[in-house]
PDB file of C-alpha atoms and ligand atoms in Angstrom:
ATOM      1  CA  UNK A   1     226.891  73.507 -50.881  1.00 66.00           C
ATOM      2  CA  UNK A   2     223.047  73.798 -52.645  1.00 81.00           C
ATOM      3  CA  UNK A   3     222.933  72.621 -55.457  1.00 93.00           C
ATOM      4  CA  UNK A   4     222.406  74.756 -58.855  1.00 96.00           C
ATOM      5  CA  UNK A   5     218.405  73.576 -59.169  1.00 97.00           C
ATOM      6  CA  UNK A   6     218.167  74.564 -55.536  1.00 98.00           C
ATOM      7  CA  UNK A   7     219.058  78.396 -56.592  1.00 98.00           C
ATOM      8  CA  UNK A   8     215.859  78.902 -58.913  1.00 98.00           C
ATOM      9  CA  UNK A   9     212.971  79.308 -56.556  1.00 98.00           C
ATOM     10  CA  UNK A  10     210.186  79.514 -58.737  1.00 98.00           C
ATOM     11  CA  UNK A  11     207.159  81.703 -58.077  1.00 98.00           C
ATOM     12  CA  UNK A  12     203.758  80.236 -58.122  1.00 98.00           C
ATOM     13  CA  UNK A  13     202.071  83.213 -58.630  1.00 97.00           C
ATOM     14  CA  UNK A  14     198.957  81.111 -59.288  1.00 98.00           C
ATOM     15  CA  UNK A  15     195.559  80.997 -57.901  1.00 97.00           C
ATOM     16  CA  UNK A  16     194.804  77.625 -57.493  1.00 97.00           C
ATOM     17  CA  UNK A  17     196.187  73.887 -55.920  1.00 98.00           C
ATOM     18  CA  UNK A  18     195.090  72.039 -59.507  1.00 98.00           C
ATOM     19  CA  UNK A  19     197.318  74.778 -60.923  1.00 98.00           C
ATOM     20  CA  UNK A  20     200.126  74.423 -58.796  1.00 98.00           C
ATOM     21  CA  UNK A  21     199.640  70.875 -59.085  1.00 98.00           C
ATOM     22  CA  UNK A  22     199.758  70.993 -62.896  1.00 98.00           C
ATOM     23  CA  UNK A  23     202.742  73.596 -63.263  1.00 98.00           C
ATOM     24  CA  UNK A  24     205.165  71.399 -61.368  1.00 98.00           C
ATOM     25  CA  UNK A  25     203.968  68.168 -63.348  1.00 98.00           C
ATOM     26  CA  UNK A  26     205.367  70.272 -66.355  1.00 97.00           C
ATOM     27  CA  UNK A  27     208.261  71.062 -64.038  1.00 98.00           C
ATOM     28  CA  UNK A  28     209.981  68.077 -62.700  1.00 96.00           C
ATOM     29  CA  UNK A  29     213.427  69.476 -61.788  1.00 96.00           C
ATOM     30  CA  UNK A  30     212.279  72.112 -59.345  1.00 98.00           C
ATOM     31  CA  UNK A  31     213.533  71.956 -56.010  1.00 98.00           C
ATOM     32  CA  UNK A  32     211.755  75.020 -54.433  1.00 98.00           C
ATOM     33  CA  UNK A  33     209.124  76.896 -54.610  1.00 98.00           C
ATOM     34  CA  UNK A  34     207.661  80.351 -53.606  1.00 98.00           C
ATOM     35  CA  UNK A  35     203.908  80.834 -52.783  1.00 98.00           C
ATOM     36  CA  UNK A  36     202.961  84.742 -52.571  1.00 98.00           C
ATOM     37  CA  UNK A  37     199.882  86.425 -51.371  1.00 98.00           C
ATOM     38  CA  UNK A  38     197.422  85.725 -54.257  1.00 97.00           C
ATOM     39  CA  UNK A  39     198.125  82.009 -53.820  1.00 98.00           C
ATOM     40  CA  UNK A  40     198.429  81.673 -49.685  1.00 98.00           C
ATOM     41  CA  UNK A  41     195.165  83.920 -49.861  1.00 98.00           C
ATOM     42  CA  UNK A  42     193.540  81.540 -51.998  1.00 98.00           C
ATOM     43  CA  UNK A  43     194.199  78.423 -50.289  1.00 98.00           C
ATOM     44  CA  UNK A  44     195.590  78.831 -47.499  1.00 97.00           C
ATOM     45  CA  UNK A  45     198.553  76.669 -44.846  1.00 97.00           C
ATOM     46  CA  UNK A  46     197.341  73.241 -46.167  1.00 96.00           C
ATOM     47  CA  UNK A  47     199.248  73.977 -49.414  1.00 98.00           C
ATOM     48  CA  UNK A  48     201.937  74.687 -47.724  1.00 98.00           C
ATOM     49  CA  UNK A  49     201.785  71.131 -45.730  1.00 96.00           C
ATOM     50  CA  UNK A  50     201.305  69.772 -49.324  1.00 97.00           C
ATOM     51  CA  UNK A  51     204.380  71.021 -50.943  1.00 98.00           C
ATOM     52  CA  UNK A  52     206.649  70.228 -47.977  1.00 97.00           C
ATOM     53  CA  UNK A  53     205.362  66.449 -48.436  1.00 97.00           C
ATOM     54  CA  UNK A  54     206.014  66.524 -52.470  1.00 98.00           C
ATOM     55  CA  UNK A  55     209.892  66.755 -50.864  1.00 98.00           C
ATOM     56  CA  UNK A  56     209.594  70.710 -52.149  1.00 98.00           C
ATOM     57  CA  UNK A  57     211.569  73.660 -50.364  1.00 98.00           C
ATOM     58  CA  UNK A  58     208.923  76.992 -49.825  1.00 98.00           C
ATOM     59  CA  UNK A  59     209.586  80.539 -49.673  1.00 98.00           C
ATOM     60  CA  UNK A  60     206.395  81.322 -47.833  1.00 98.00           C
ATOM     61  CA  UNK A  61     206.096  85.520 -49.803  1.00 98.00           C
ATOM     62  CA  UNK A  62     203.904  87.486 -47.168  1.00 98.00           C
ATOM     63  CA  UNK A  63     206.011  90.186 -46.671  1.00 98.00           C
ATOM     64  CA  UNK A  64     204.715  91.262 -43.045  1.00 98.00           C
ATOM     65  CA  UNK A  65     204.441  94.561 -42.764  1.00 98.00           C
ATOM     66  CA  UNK A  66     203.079  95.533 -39.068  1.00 98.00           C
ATOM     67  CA  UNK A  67     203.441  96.903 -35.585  1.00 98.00           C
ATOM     68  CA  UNK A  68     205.967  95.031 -33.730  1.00 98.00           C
ATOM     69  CA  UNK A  69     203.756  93.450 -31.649  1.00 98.00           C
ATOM     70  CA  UNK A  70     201.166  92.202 -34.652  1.00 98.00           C
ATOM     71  CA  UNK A  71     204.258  91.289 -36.748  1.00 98.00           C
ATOM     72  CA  UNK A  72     205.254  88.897 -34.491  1.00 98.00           C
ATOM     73  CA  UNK A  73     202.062  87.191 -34.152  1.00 98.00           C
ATOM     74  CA  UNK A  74     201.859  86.723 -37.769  1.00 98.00           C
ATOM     75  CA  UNK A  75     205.704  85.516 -38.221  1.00 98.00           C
ATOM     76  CA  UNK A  76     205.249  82.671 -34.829  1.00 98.00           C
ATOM     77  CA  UNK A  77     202.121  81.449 -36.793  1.00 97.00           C
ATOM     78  CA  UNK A  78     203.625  81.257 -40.109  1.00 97.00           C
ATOM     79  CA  UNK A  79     207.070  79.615 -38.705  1.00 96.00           C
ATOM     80  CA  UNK A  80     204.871  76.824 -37.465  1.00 96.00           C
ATOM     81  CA  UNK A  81     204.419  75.773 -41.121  1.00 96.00           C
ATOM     82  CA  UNK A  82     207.355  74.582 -41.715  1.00 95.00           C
ATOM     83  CA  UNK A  83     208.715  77.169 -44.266  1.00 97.00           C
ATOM     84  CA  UNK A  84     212.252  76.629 -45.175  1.00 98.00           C
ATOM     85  CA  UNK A  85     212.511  80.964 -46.005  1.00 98.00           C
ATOM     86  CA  UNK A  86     209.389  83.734 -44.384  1.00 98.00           C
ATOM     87  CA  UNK A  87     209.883  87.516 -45.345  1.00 98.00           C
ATOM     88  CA  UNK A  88     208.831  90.802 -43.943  1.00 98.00           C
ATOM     89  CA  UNK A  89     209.247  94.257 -44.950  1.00 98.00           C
ATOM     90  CA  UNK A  90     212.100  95.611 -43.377  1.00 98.00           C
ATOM     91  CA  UNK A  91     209.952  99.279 -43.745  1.00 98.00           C
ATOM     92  CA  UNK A  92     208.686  98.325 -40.934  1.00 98.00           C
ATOM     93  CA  UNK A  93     211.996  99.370 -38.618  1.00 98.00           C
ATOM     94  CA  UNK A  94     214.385  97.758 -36.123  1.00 98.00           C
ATOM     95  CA  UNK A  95     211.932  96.762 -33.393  1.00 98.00           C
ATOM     96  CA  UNK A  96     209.086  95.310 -35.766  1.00 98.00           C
ATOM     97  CA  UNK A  97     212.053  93.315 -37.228  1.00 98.00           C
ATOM     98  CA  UNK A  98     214.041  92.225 -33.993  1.00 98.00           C
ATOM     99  CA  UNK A  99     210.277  91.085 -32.298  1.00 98.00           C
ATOM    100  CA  UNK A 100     209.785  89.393 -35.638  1.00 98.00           C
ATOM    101  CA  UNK A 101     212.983  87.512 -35.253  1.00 98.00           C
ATOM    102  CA  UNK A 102     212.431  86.082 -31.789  1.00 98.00           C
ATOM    103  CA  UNK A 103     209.177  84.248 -33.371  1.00 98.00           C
ATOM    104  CA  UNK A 104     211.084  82.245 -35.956  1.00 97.00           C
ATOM    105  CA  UNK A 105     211.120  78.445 -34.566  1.00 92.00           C
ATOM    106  CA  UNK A 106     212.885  75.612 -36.116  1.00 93.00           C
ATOM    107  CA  UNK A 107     215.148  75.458 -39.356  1.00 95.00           C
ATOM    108  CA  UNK A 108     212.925  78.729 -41.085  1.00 98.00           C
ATOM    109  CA  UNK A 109     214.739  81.320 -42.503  1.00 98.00           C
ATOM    110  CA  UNK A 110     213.650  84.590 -42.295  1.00 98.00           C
ATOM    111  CA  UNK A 111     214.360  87.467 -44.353  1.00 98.00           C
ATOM    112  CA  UNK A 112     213.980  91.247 -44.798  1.00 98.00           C
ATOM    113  CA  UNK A 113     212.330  92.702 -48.553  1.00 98.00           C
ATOM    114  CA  UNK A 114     214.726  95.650 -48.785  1.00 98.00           C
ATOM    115  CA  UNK A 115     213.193  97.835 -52.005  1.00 97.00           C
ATOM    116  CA  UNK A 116     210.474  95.919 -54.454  1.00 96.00           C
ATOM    117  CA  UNK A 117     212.480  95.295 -57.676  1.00 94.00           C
ATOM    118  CA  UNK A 118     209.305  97.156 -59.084  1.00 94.00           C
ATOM    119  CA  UNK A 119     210.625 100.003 -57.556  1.00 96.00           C
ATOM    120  CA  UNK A 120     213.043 102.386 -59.921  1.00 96.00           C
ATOM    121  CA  UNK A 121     215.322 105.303 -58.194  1.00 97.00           C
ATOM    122  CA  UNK A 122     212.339 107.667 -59.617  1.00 97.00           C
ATOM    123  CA  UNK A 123     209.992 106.003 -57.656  1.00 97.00           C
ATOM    124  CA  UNK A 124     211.744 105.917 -54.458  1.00 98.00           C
ATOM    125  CA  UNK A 125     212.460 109.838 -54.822  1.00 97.00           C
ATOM    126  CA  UNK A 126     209.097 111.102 -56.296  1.00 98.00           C
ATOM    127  CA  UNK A 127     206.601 108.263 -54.349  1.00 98.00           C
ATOM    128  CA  UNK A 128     208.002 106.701 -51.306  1.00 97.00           C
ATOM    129  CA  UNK A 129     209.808 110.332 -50.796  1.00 97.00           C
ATOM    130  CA  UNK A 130     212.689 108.143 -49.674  1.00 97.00           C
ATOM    131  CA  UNK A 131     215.871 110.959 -50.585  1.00 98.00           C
ATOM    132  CA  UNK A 132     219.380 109.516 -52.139  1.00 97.00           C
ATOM    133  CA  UNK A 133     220.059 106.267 -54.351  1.00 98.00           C
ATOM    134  CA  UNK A 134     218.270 102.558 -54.397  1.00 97.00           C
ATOM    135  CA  UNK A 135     221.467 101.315 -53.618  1.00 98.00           C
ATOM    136  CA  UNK A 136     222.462 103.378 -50.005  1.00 98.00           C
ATOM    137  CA  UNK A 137     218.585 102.785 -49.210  1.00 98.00           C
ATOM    138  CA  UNK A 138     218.846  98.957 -50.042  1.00 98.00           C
ATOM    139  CA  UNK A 139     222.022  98.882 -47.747  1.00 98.00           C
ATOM    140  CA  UNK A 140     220.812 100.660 -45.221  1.00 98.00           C
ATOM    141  CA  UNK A 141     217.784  98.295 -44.937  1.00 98.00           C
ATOM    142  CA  UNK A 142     219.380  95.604 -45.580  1.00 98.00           C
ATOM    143  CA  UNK A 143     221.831  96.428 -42.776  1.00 98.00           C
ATOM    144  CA  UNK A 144     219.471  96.900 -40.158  1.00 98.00           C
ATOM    145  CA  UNK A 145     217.789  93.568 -41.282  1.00 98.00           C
ATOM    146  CA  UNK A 146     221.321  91.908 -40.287  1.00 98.00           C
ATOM    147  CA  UNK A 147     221.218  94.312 -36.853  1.00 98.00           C
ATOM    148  CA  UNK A 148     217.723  92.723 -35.807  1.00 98.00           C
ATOM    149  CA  UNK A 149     219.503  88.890 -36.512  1.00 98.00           C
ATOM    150  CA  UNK A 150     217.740  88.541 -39.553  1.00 98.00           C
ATOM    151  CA  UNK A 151     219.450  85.932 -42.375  1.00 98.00           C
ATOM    152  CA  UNK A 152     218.921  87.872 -45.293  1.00 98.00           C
ATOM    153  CA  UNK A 153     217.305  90.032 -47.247  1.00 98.00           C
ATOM    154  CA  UNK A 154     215.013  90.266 -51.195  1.00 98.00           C
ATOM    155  CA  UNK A 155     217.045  92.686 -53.277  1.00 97.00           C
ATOM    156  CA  UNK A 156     217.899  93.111 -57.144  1.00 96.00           C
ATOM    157  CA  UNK A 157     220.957  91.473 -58.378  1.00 96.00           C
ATOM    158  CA  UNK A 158     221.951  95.071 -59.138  1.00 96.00           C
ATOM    159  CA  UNK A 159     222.454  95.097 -55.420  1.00 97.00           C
ATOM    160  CA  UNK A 160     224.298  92.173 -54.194  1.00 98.00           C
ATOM    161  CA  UNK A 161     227.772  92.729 -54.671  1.00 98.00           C
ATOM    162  CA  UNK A 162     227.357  96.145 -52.653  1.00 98.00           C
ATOM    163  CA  UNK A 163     225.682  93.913 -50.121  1.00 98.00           C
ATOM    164  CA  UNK A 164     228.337  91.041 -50.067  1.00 98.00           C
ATOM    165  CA  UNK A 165     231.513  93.303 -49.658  1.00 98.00           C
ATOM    166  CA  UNK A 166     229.757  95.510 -46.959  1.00 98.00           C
ATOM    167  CA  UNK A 167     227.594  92.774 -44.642  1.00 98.00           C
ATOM    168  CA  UNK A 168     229.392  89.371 -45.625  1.00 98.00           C
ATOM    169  CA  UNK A 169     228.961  86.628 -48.020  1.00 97.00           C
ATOM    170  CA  UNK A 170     226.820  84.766 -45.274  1.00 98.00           C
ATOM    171  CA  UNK A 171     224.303  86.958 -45.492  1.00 98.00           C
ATOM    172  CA  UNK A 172     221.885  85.895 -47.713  1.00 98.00           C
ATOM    173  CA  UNK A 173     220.353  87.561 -50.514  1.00 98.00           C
ATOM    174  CA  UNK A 174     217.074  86.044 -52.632  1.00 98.00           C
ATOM    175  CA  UNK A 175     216.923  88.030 -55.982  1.00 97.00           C
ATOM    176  CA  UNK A 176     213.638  88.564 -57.825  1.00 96.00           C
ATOM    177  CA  UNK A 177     213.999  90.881 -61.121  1.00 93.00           C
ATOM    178  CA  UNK A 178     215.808  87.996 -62.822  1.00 95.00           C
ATOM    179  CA  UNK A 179     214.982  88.012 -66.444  1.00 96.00           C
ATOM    180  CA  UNK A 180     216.661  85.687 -69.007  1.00 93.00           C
ATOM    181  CA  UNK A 181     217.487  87.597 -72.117  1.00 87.00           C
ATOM    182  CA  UNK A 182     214.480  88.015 -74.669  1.00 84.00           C
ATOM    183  CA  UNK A 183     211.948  87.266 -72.020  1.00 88.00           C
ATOM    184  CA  UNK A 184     209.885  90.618 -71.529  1.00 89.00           C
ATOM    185  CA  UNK A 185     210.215  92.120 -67.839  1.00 92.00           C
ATOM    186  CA  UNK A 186     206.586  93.392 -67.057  1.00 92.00           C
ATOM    187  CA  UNK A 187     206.587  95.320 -64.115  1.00 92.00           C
ATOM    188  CA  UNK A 188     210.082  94.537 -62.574  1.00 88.00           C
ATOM    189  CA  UNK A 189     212.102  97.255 -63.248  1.00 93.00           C
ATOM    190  CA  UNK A 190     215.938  96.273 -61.514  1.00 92.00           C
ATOM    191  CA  UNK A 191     216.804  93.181 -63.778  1.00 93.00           C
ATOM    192  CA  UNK A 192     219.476  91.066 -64.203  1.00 95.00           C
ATOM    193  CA  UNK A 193     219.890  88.069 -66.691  1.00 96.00           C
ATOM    194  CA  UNK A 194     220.121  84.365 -64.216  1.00 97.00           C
ATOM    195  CA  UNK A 195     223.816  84.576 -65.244  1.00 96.00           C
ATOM    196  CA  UNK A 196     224.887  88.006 -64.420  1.00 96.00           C
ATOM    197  CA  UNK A 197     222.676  87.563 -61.118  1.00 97.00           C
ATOM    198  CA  UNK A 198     224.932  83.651 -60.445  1.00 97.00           C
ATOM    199  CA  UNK A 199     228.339  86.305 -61.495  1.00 96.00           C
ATOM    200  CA  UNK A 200     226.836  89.394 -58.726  1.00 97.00           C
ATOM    201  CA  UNK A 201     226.818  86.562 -55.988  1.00 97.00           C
ATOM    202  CA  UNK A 202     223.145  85.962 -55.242  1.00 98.00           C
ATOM    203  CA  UNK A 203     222.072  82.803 -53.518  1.00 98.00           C
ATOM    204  CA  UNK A 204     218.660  82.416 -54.293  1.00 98.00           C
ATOM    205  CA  UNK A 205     217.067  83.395 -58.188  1.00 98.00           C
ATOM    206  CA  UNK A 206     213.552  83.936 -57.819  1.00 98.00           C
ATOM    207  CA  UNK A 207     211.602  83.451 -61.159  1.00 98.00           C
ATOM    208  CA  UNK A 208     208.410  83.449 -61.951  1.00 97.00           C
ATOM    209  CA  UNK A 209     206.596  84.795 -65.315  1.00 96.00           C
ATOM    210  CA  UNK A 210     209.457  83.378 -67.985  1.00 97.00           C
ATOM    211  CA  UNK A 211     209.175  79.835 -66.487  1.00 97.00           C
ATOM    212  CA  UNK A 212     204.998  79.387 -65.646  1.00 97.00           C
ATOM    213  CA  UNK A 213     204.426  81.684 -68.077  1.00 96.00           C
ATOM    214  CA  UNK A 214     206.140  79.772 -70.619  1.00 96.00           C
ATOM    215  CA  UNK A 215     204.711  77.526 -73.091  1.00 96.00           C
ATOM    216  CA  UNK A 216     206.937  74.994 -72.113  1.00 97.00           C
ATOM    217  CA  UNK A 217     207.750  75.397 -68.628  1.00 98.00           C
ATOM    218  CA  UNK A 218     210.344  72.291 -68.334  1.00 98.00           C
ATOM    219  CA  UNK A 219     212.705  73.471 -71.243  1.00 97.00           C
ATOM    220  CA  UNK A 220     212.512  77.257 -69.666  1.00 97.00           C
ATOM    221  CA  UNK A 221     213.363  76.285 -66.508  1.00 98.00           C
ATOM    222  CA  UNK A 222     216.304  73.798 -68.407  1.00 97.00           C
ATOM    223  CA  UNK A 223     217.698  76.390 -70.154  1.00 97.00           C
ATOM    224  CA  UNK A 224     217.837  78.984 -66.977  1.00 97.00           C
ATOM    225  CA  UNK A 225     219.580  76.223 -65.242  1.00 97.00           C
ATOM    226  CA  UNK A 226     222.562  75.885 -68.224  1.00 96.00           C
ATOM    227  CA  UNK A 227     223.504  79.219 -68.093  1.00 95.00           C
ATOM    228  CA  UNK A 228     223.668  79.602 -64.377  1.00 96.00           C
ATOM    229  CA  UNK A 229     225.871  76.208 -64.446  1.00 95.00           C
ATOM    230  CA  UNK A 230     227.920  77.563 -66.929  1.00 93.00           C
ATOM    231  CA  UNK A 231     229.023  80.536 -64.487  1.00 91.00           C
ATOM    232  CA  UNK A 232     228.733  79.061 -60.823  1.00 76.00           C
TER     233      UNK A 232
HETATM  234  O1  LIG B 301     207.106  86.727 -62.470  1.00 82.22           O
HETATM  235  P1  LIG B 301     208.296  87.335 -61.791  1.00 82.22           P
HETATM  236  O2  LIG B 301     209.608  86.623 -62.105  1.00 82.22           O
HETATM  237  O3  LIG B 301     208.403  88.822 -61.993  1.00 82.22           O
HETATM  238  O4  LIG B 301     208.018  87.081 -60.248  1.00 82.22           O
HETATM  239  C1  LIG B 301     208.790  87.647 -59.223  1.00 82.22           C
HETATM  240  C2  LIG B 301     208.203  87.245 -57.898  1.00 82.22           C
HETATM  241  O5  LIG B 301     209.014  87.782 -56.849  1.00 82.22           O
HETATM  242  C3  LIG B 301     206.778  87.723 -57.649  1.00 82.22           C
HETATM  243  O6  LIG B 301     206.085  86.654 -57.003  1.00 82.22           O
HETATM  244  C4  LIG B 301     206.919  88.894 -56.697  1.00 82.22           C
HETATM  245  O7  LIG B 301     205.849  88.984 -55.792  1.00 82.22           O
HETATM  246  C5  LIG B 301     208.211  88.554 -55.970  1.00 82.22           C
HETATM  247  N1  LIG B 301     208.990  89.670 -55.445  1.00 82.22           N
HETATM  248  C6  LIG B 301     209.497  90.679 -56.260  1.00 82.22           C
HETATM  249  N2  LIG B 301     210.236  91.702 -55.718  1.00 82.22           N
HETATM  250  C7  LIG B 301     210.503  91.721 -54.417  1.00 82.22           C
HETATM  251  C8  LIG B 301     210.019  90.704 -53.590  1.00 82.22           C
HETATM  252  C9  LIG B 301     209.260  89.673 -54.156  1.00 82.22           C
HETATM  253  O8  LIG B 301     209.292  90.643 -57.470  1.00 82.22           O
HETATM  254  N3  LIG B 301     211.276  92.647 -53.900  1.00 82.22           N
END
């Protein structure tokens, strides 16, 4: 059983390692970590190899996106890190997916983004031209994602209880849109509050703005933790 900490991965949406450095000074209850595309762009694997020695988990945030053949490339090279969770698009189908899969080595997780929680039904309808509801389109990705031996997938809390009952509570799900209430939600549009995502069943909380954003990181990320222990 993780514990409670262990649930909050916090996004280092950062540019720098003297920023990330400085962030989890302020923040000396966090357990794991995510580093997206702005930061992995910046500095590259050796943070990576520098987080896994502070004793931190990492959710390494690419989201692959590529022919089959390319995606794997990228996910073989990436599992070599040492990531404890990599993620790809599962947009990118069945086969880019299943070739993906066969690249993971060691103890890495890897896990399909079903819809961006930036991404509102109008969006998917009038944009992406993708016809019928978030939720049958998050499910049907997410299902396919399990098909291709995937062990999860990034959805909105909004989605995980569909998930759960339909694909099994094994199958893990890693929720950003998580927004404590009063925090303002910027661009993520399919939010939950870190206790009504702990009560929809999600593993994994990803937060990132109303913790390093904060002016006190340490009591933000506190008082996240108290109301998801209150409910799990
Ligand atoms: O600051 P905030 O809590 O909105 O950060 C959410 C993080 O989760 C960002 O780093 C974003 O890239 C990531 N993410 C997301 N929606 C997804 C997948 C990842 O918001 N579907």
């Amino acid at each position: 059983m993780i514990n409670t900490a262990e649930r909050i991965i916090i996004a280092l949406d950062l540019r720098t390692k003297q920023d990330v450095l400085a962030i989890l000074k302020k923040i000396p209850q966090a357990q794991f970590v995510k580093v997206g595309m702005e930061l992995f762009y910046s500095t590259g694997p050796d943070l990576i190899v520098c987080l896994k020695e502070m004793g931190l988990k990492v959710f390494l945030d690419l989201k692959v996106h590529d022919i089959p053949n390319t995606a794997y490339g990228a996910i073989q090279v990436l599992s070599q890190l040492g990531c404890d969770i990599l993620n790809l698009h599962c947009a990118g189908g069945l086969e880019m997916m299943q070739r993906a899969r066969e690249a993971i080595t060691g103890e890495t997780l890897l896990i399909g983004v079903t819809q961006l929680t930036s991404t509102d039904q109008q969006v998917l309808n009038t944009q992406l031209k993708i016809s019928g509801s978030i939720e049958d389109c998050v499910l049907h990705y997410a299902s396919m994602a399990q098909q291709a031996g995937l062990h999860g997938v990034v959805c909105s809390p909004k989605e995980v209880g569909l998930l759960k009952s339909k694909l099994g509570t094994d199958f893990i799900t890693v929720t950003p849109g998580v927004r404590p209430a009063g925090s303002g939600t910027q661009d993520q549009k399919r939010i939950m509050t870190p206790k009504e995502a702990i009560q929809a069943g999600s593993d994994y909380l990803v937060i990132g703005r109303p913790i390093v954003a904060s002016s006190d990181p340490q009591e933000a990320f506190a008082k996240i933790l108290v109301e998801m222990e209150m409910v799990s």
